[in-house]
Coordinates of C-alpha atoms in Angstrom, one line a residue:
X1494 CA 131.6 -169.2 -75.0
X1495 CA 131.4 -165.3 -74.7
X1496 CA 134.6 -163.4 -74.8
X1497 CA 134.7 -162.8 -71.4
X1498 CA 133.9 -165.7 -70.2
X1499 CA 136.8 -167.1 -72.3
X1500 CA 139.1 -164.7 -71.0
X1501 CA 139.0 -165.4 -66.8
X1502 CA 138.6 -168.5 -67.8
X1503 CA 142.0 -168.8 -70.0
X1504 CA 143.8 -166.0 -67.8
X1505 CA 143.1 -166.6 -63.9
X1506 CA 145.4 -168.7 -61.6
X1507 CA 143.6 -171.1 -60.2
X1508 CA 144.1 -170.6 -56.4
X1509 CA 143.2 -166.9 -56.5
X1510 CA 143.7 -165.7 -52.4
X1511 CA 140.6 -164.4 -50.4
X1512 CA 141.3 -162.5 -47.2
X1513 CA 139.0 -160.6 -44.9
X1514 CA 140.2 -157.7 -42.6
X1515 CA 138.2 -157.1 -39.7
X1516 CA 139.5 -153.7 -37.9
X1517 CA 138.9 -150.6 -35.9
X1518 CA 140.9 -147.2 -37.4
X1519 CA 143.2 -146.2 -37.8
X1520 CA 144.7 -149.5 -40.0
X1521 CA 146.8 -149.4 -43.1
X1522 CA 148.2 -151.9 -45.2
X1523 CA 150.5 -151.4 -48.2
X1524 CA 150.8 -154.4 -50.4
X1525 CA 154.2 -154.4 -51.9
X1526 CA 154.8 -156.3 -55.2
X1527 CA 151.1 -157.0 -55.6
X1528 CA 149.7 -159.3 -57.6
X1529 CA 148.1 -158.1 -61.2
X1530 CA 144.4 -157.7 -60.3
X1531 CA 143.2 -157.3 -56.9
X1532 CA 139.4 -156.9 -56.0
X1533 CA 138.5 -154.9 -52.9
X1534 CA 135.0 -154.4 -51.4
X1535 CA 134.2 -152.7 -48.2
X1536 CA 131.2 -154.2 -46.4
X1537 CA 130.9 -152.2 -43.2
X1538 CA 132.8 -149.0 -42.8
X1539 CA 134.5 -146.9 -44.9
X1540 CA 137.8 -147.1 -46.8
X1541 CA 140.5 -145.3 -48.4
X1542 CA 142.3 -146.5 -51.8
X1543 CA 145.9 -145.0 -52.6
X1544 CA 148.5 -145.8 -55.3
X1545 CA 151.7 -145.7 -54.5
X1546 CA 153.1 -146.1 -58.1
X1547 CA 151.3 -143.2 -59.3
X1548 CA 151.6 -139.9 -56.8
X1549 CA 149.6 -138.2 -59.5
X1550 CA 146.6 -140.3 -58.9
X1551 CA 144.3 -138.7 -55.6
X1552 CA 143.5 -141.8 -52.7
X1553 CA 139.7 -143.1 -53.9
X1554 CA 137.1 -143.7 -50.7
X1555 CA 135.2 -146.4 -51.0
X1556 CA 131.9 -146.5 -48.9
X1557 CA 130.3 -149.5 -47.6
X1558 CA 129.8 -152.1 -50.7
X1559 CA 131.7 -150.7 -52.8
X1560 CA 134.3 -152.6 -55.2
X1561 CA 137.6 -151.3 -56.0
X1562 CA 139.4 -153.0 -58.9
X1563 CA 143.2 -152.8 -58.8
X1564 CA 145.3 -153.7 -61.8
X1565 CA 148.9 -153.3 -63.3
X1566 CA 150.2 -151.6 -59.9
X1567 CA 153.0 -153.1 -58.0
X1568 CA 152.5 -151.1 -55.0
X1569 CA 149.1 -149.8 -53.5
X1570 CA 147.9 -149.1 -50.2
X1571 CA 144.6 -149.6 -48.3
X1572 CA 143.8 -147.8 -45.0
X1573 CA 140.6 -146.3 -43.2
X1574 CA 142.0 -142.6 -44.3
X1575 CA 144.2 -141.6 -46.5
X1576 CA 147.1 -139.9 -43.7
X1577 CA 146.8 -142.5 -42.0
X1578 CA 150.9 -144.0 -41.8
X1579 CA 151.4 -147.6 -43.2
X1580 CA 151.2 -149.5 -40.4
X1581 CA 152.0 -153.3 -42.3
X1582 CA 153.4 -154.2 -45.3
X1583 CA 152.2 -157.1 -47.4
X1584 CA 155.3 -158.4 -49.2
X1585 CA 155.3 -162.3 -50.9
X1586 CA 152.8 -163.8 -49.0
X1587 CA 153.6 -162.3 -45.9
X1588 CA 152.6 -159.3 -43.2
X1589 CA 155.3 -157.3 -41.9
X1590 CA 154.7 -154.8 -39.4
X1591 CA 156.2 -151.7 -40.3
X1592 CA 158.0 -149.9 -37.2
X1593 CA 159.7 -153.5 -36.6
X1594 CA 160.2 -155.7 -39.6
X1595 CA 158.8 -158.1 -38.1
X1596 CA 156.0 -160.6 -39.8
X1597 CA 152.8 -160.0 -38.1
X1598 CA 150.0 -161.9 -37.6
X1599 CA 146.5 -161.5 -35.8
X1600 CA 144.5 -164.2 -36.9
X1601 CA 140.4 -163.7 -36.1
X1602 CA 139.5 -166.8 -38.4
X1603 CA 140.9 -168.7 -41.2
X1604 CA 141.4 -166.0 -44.0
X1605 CA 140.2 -163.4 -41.3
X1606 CA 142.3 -161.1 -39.3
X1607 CA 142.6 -157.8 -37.3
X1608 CA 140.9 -157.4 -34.2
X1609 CA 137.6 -158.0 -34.4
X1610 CA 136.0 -155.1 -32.1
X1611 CA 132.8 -152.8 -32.3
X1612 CA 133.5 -150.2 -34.6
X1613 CA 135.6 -152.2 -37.3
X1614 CA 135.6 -151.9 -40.9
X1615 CA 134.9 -155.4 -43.0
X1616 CA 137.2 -155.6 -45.8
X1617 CA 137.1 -157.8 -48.2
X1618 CA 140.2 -158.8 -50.8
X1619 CA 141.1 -161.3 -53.3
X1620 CA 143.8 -161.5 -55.4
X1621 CA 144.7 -163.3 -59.2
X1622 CA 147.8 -163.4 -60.8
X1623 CA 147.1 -163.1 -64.3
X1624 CA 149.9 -164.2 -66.8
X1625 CA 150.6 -164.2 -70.4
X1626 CA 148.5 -162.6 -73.4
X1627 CA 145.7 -163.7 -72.7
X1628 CA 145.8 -162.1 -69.0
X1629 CA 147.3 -159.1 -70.8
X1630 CA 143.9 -159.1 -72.4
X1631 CA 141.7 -158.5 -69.8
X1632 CA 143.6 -156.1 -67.8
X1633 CA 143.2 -153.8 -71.3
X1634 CA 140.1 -153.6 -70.4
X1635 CA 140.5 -151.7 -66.6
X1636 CA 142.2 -148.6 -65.6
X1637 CA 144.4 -149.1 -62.6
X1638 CA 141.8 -148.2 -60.2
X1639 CA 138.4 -148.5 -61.5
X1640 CA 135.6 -148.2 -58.5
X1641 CA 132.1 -150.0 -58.9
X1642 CA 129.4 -148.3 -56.3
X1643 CA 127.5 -150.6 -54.6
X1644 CA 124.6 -152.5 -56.0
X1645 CA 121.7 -154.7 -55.5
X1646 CA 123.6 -157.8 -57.6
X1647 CA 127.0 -156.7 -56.2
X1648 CA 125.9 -156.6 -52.6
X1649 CA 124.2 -160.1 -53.0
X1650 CA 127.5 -161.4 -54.3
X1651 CA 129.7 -159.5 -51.4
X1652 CA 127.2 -161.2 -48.8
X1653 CA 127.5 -164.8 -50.1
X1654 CA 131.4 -164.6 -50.3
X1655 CA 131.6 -162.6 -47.0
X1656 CA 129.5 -165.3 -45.1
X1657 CA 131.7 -168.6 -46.5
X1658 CA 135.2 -166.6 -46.3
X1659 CA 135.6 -167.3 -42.5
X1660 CA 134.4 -171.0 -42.7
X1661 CA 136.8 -174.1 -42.9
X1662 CA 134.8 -176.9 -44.9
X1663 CA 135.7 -179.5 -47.0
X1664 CA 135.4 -178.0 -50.7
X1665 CA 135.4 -174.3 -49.2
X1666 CA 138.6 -173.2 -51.8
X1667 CA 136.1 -174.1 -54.3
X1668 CA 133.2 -172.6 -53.1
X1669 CA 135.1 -169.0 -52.7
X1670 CA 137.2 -168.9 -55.3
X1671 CA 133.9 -169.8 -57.2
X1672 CA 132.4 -166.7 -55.6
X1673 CA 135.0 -164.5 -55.9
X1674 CA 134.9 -164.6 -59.8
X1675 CA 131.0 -164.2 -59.6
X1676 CA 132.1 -160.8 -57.8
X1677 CA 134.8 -160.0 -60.7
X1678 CA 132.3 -160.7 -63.4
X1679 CA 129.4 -158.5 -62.1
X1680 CA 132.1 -155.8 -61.1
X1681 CA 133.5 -155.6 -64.7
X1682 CA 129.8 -155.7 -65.9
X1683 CA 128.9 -153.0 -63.8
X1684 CA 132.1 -151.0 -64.4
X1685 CA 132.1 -151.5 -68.2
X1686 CA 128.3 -150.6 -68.4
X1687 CA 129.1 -146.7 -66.4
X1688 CA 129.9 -144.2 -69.3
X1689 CA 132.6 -142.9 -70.2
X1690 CA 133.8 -146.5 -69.8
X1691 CA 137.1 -146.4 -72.7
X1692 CA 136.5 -150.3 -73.3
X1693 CA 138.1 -152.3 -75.6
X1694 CA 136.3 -152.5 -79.1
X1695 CA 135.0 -156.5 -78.5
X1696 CA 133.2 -155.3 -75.6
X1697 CA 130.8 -153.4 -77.2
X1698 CA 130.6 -156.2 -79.8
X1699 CA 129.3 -158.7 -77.7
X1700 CA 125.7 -156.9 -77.8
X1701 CA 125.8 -156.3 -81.7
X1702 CA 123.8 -159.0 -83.3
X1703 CA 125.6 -161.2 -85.7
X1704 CA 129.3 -160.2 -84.6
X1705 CA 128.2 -160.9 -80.5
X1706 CA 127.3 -164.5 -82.0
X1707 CA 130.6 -165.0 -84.0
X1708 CA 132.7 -164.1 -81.6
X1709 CA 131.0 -166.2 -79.7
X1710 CA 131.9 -169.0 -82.2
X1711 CA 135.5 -168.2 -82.6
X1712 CA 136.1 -168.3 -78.9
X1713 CA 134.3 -171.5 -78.7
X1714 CA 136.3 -173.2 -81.2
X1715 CA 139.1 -171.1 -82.1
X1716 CA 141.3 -174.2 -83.5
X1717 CA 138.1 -174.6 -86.0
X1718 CA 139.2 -173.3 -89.5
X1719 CA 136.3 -170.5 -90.0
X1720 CA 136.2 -168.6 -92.9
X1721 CA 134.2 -165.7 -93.4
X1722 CA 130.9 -167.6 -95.2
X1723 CA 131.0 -170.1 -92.7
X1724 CA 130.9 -167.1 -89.8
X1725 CA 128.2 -165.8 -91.8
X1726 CA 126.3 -168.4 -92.7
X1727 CA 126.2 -169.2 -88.8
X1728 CA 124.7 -166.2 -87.8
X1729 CA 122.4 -165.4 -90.3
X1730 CA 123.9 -162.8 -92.8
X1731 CA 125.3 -162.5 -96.2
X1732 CA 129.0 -162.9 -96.3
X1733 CA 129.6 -159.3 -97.5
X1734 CA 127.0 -157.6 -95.4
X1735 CA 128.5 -159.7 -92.2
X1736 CA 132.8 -159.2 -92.6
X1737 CA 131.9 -155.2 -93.1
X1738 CA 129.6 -154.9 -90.1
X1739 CA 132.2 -156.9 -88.0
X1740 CA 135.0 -154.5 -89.3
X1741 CA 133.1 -151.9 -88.1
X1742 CA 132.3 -152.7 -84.9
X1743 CA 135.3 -154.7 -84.2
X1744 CA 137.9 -152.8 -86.1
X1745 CA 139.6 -155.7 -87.7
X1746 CA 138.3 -158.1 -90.0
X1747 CA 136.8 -161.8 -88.6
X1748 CA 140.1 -163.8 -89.7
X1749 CA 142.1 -161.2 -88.7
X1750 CA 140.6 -160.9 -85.1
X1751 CA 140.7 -164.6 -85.3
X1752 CA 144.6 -165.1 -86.1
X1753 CA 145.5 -162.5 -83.2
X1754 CA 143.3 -164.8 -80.2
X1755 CA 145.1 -167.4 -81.9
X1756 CA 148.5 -165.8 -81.8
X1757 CA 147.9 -164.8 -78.2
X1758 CA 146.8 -168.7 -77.3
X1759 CA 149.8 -170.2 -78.6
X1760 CA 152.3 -167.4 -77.0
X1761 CA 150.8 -168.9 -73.7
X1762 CA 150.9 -172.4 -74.4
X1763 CA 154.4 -171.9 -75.8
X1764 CA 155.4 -170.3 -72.5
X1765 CA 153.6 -172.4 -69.7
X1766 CA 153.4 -175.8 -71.4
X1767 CA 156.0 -178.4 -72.9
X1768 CA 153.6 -178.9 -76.1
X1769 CA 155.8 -179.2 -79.1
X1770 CA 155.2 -176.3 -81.6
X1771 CA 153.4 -178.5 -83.9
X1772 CA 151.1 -179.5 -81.4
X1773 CA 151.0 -176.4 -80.4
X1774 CA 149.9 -175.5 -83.4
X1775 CA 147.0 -177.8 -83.7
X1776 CA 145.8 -176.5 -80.6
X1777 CA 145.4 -173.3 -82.2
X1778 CA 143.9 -174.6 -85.6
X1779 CA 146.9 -174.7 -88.1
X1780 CA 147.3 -178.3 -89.1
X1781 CA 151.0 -177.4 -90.5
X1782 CA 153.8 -176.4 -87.9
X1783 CA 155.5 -174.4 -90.5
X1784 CA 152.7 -172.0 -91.7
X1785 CA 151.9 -172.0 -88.1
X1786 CA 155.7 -170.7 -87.6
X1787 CA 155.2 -168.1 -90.4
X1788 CA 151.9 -166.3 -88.6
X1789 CA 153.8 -166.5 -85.3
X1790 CA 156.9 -164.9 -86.6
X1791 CA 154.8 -161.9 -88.5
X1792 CA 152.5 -161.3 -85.7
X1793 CA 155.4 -161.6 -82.6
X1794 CA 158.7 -161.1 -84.7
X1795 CA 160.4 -163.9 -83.6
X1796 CA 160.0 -167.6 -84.2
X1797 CA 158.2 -169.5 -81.5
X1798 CA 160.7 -171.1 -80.3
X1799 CA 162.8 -168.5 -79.9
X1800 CA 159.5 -167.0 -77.9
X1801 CA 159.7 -170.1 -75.6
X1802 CA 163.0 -169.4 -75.2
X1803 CA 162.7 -165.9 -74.0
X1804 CA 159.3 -166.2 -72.2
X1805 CA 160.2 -169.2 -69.9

């Protein structure tokens, strides 16, 4: 399994929410509290993209297909302009109109709402809650607001999630959230691929041959206990010639990239499960809880339990 790959799959909720506005300007909607990455596409109309955590940042306009990916904010706002007054708030769940207080509702379809007339922006937005490390992970690798322009493959994706957001079939959380992530993926491909993207140093990895193919190993089977021959022997290169072209590229040794996806896997098990620690620590590949205790202790400074603790 690729490294990205490994990472929605290991970070994502599992019921991420879809939602589709359907409405003529002026609209505005702040989302209050908002989950930790939020994709937004405009499929007809235009947009505007404002974060209210950071003043300093200028309102972004996305034009028809576009993808906006919003991360690490707990308070946004998406309107057709960017003066144009909150109209609802978005707060747990919930829409609140703003001069009243009052929840409001204006329901088109299921997971569609607004009004519906000639003239009306299409918006689309879904939302994960990403938790732990391993979430923590994969939001290093966006800015808060990172726009993708609109693209053949993007457009294709919007398309197929936009025509099966509205329906009410059995299997239909499946099919969309299914979707949705197909959107994510080529958005984060397409984002990562614009220069100057500042990407984390495994990205570029993944297209180096030899360390693309081990870290394709050690995500596979992380609990496996590699050592650097092994890696090497895998993917075709002498054991010297392989650890200093990883170190390079990577900037950290194999075993040491290895011990911190492994430290980062347990932290999450330790805080969402009720494994042990020893088991626990098989899951992650040390077959002794105490040496497992020691590498958890020097990478996190406190013993996992005491993490568990803390963390739940």
């Amino acid at each position: 399994m690729d490294v990205l790959s490994d990472l929605l799959h290991r970070a994502r909720a599992r019921d991420a929410q879809i939602r589709q506005l359907i409405q003529r300007p002026p609209w505005s909607m702040t989302f209050d509290g908002a989950p930790s990455l939020t994709v937004v596409a405009t499929l007809g109309g235009h947009a505007s993209v404002r974060l209210d955590d950071d003043p300093r940042t200028a309102p972004v306009r996305l034009a028809a297909g576009d993808i906006a990916l919003i991360s690490g904010v707990d308070r946004y706002t998406i309107a057709d302009a960017p003066d144009t007054p909150p109209q609802v708030v978005v707060r747990g769940g919930r829409k609140y109109a703003v001069d009243s207080g009052t929840a409001a509702r204006q329901n088109l379809a299921p997971r569609t709402y607004g009004d519906g007339l000639p003239g009306a922006t299409t918006l689309l937005r879904g939302a994960y809650e990403l938790g732990g490390d391993v979430g923590e992970r994969l939001l290093d690798m966006l800015p808060q607001l990172a726009v993708v322009p609109t693209g053949p493959r993007t457009r294709a994706a919007l398309d197929l999630l936009a025509a099966e957001v509205a329906h009410e079939e059995p299997g239909q959380d499946a099919v969309l959230n299914r979707l949705l992530d197909l959107v994510l993926v080529l958005a984060l491909r397409a984002w990562c691929a614009r220069p100057p993207a500042e990407l984390p140093s495994w990205y570029g990895a993944l297209a180096t041959p030899a360390v693309g193919d081990a870290l394709r190993l050690l995500h596979g089977d992380p609990a496996h206990r590699w050592t650097v021959a092994e890696l090497a022997a895998r993917v075709g290169r002498s054991r010297a010639a392989f650890a200093a072209r990883f170190t390079e590229v990577v900037g950290e040794p194999p075993l040491s990239y290895l011990t911190g996806w492994r430290m980062a896997l347990a932290a999450d098990l330790l805080r969402d499960t009720e494994e042990t620690v020893a088991a626990v620590a098989r899951e992650v590949g040390y077959a002794d809880a105490f040496a497992f205790s020691v590498a958890f202790k020097r990478a996190r400074g406190v013993s996992p339990s005491d993490w568990r603790r803390k963390h739940r």
